[in-house]
Amino acid sequence: MNRILIIGTSGCGKSTLAKRVSERLQIPFFPSDEFYWEPRWKIATQDKVHKLVWNIVYQDTWILDGNFDEIHDLVWRRADCIIWLDYPLLTIFGQILTRNFRWVLTRQKIWSGNTMTLQRAISGIHHMVNSYSQKKKKYPFWLSEIPNIVCHRFRARDETEMWFENITKKEGN
């Protein structure tokens, strides 16, 4: 495993897992939320996002934490391992609710130095709920188009944790 893509609904824990895998395997992690958000919550242009992603996926080693739905043909095919965090809606709902409101209360700087507001927190939860079923429909089909890729689909955090505890740089499974 040298090029790892972690996919799943917003708030499922992609970034958290990506950081841990990066540390364990000593592979550079490129957090994708920074690509999409500029200061003052300005949305980055698709051109800018595509350029940033392009520069990463043609490197020899990387970990990305995002779905890249618009350009999945490029990103997913460049990965040699895809990890799909396909947790139940209620699990993700609890995680994103906790995370977003913790960010609101602590005023912690997040993506591109932005601070979470109540309105943004609610919007993020709304986005997660609305996109959840779409991802469950699209992703199996998209993954079937790239059969030679190693794909781990975890439906519970304990499955993810068991896999994580057993990965090593040498094996990479």
GROMACS .gro file of C-alpha atoms in nm, residues 13-128:
model
  116
   13GLY     CA    1  -1.384   0.952   1.040
   14LYS     CA    2  -1.187   0.959   0.715
   15SER     CA    3  -0.938   1.223   0.832
   16THR     CA    4  -0.888   1.063   1.171
   17LEU     CA    5  -0.813   0.725   1.017
   18ALA     CA    6  -0.595   0.880   0.746
   19LYS     CA    7  -0.376   1.051   1.009
   20ARG     CA    8  -0.336   0.727   1.203
   21VAL     CA    9  -0.253   0.522   0.892
   22SER     CA   10  -0.007   0.790   0.780
   23GLU     CA   11   0.175   0.774   1.113
   24ARG     CA   12   0.175   0.394   1.121
   25LEU     CA   13   0.293   0.342   0.761
   26GLN     CA   14   0.493   0.666   0.734
   27ILE     CA   15   0.315   0.768   0.414
   28PRO     CA   16   0.234   1.138   0.362
   29PHE     CA   17  -0.125   1.239   0.432
   30PHE     CA   18  -0.287   1.523   0.238
   31PRO     CA   19  -0.610   1.636   0.412
   32SER     CA   20  -0.860   1.710   0.136
   33ASP     CA   21  -1.090   1.949   0.324
   34GLU     CA   22  -0.817   2.212   0.282
   35PHE     CA   23  -0.854   2.178  -0.097
   36TYR     CA   24  -1.221   2.270  -0.094
   37TRP     CA   25  -1.234   2.552   0.160
   38GLU     CA   26  -1.049   2.879   0.148
   39PRO     CA   27  -1.038   3.141   0.426
   40ARG     CA   28  -1.372   3.298   0.522
   41TRP     CA   29  -1.551   2.983   0.405
   42LYS     CA   30  -1.501   3.066   0.041
   43ILE     CA   31  -1.545   2.758  -0.178
   44ALA     CA   32  -1.236   2.682  -0.388
   45THR     CA   33  -1.275   2.663  -0.763
   46GLN     CA   34  -1.290   2.320  -0.925
   47ASP     CA   35  -0.980   2.414  -1.123
   48LYS     CA   36  -0.784   2.475  -0.806
   49VAL     CA   37  -0.907   2.152  -0.645
   50HIS     CA   38  -0.829   1.946  -0.955
   51LYS     CA   39  -0.478   2.095  -0.978
   52LEU     CA   40  -0.403   2.014  -0.613
   53VAL     CA   41  -0.539   1.661  -0.644
   54TRP     CA   42  -0.356   1.601  -0.972
   55ASN     CA   43  -0.023   1.700  -0.813
   56ILE     CA   44  -0.077   1.451  -0.532
   57VAL     CA   45  -0.216   1.144  -0.709
   58TYR     CA   46   0.080   1.127  -0.946
   59GLN     CA   47   0.323   1.100  -0.657
   60ASP     CA   48   0.451   0.756  -0.557
   61THR     CA   49   0.304   0.760  -0.207
   62TRP     CA   50   0.007   0.937  -0.053
   63ILE     CA   51  -0.297   0.909   0.165
   64LEU     CA   52  -0.608   1.107   0.078
   65ASP     CA   53  -0.926   1.137   0.283
   66GLY     CA   54  -1.205   1.223   0.047
   67ASN     CA   55  -1.453   1.091  -0.201
   68PHE     CA   56  -1.364   1.312  -0.497
   69ASP     CA   57  -1.697   1.221  -0.655
   70GLU     CA   58  -1.651   1.465  -0.945
   71ILE     CA   59  -1.309   1.324  -1.034
   72HIS     CA   60  -1.334   0.975  -0.888
   73ASP     CA   61  -1.223   0.821  -1.220
   74LEU     CA   62  -0.881   0.978  -1.174
   75VAL     CA   63  -0.832   0.954  -0.799
   76TRP     CA   64  -0.981   0.612  -0.734
   77ARG     CA   65  -0.786   0.453  -1.020
   78ARG     CA   66  -0.456   0.600  -0.898
   79ALA     CA   67  -0.503   0.448  -0.552
   80ASP     CA   68  -0.370   0.101  -0.483
   81CYS     CA   69  -0.592   0.064  -0.177
   82ILE     CA   70  -0.935   0.211  -0.102
   83ILE     CA   71  -1.079   0.202   0.246
   84TRP     CA   72  -1.453   0.265   0.259
   85LEU     CA   73  -1.588   0.366   0.600
   86ASP     CA   74  -1.945   0.253   0.537
   87TYR     CA   75  -2.085   0.296   0.886
   88PRO     CA   76  -2.455   0.310   0.978
   89LEU     CA   77  -2.621   0.648   0.944
   90LEU     CA   78  -2.680   0.680   1.320
   91THR     CA   79  -2.312   0.612   1.394
   92ILE     CA   80  -2.200   0.883   1.154
   93PHE     CA   81  -2.473   1.118   1.272
   94GLY     CA   82  -2.346   1.091   1.629
   95GLN     CA   83  -1.985   1.143   1.521
   96ILE     CA   84  -2.053   1.451   1.305
   97LEU     CA   85  -2.287   1.602   1.563
   98THR     CA   86  -2.024   1.566   1.835
   99ARG     CA   87  -1.740   1.688   1.614
  100ASN     CA   88  -1.918   1.989   1.462
  101PHE     CA   89  -2.058   2.117   1.790
  102ARG     CA   90  -1.725   2.065   1.966
  103TRP     CA   91  -1.573   2.287   1.694
  104VAL     CA   92  -1.847   2.548   1.745
  105LEU     CA   93  -1.792   2.556   2.122
  106THR     CA   94  -1.411   2.555   2.116
  107ARG     CA   95  -1.381   2.795   1.820
  108GLN     CA   96  -1.103   2.567   1.699
  109LYS     CA   97  -0.951   2.665   1.365
  110ILE     CA   98  -1.030   2.403   1.103
  111TRP     CA   99  -1.003   2.385   0.725
  112SER     CA  100  -0.799   2.673   0.585
  113GLY     CA  101  -0.814   2.852   0.921
  114ASN     CA  102  -1.194   2.878   0.929
  115THR     CA  103  -1.391   2.861   1.253
  116MET     CA  104  -1.705   2.648   1.268
  117THR     CA  105  -2.027   2.843   1.312
  118LEU     CA  106  -2.361   2.705   1.424
  119GLN     CA  107  -2.499   2.756   1.074
  120ARG     CA  108  -2.203   2.570   0.915
  121ALA     CA  109  -2.232   2.289   1.170
  122ILE     CA  110  -2.598   2.234   1.087
  123SER     CA  111  -2.527   2.262   0.714
  124GLY     CA  112  -2.256   1.994   0.744
  125ILE     CA  113  -2.494   1.758   0.922
  126HIS     CA  114  -2.760   1.824   0.659
  127HIS     CA  115  -2.507   1.750   0.381
  128MET     CA  116  -2.409   1.422   0.547
   0.00000   0.00000   0.00000
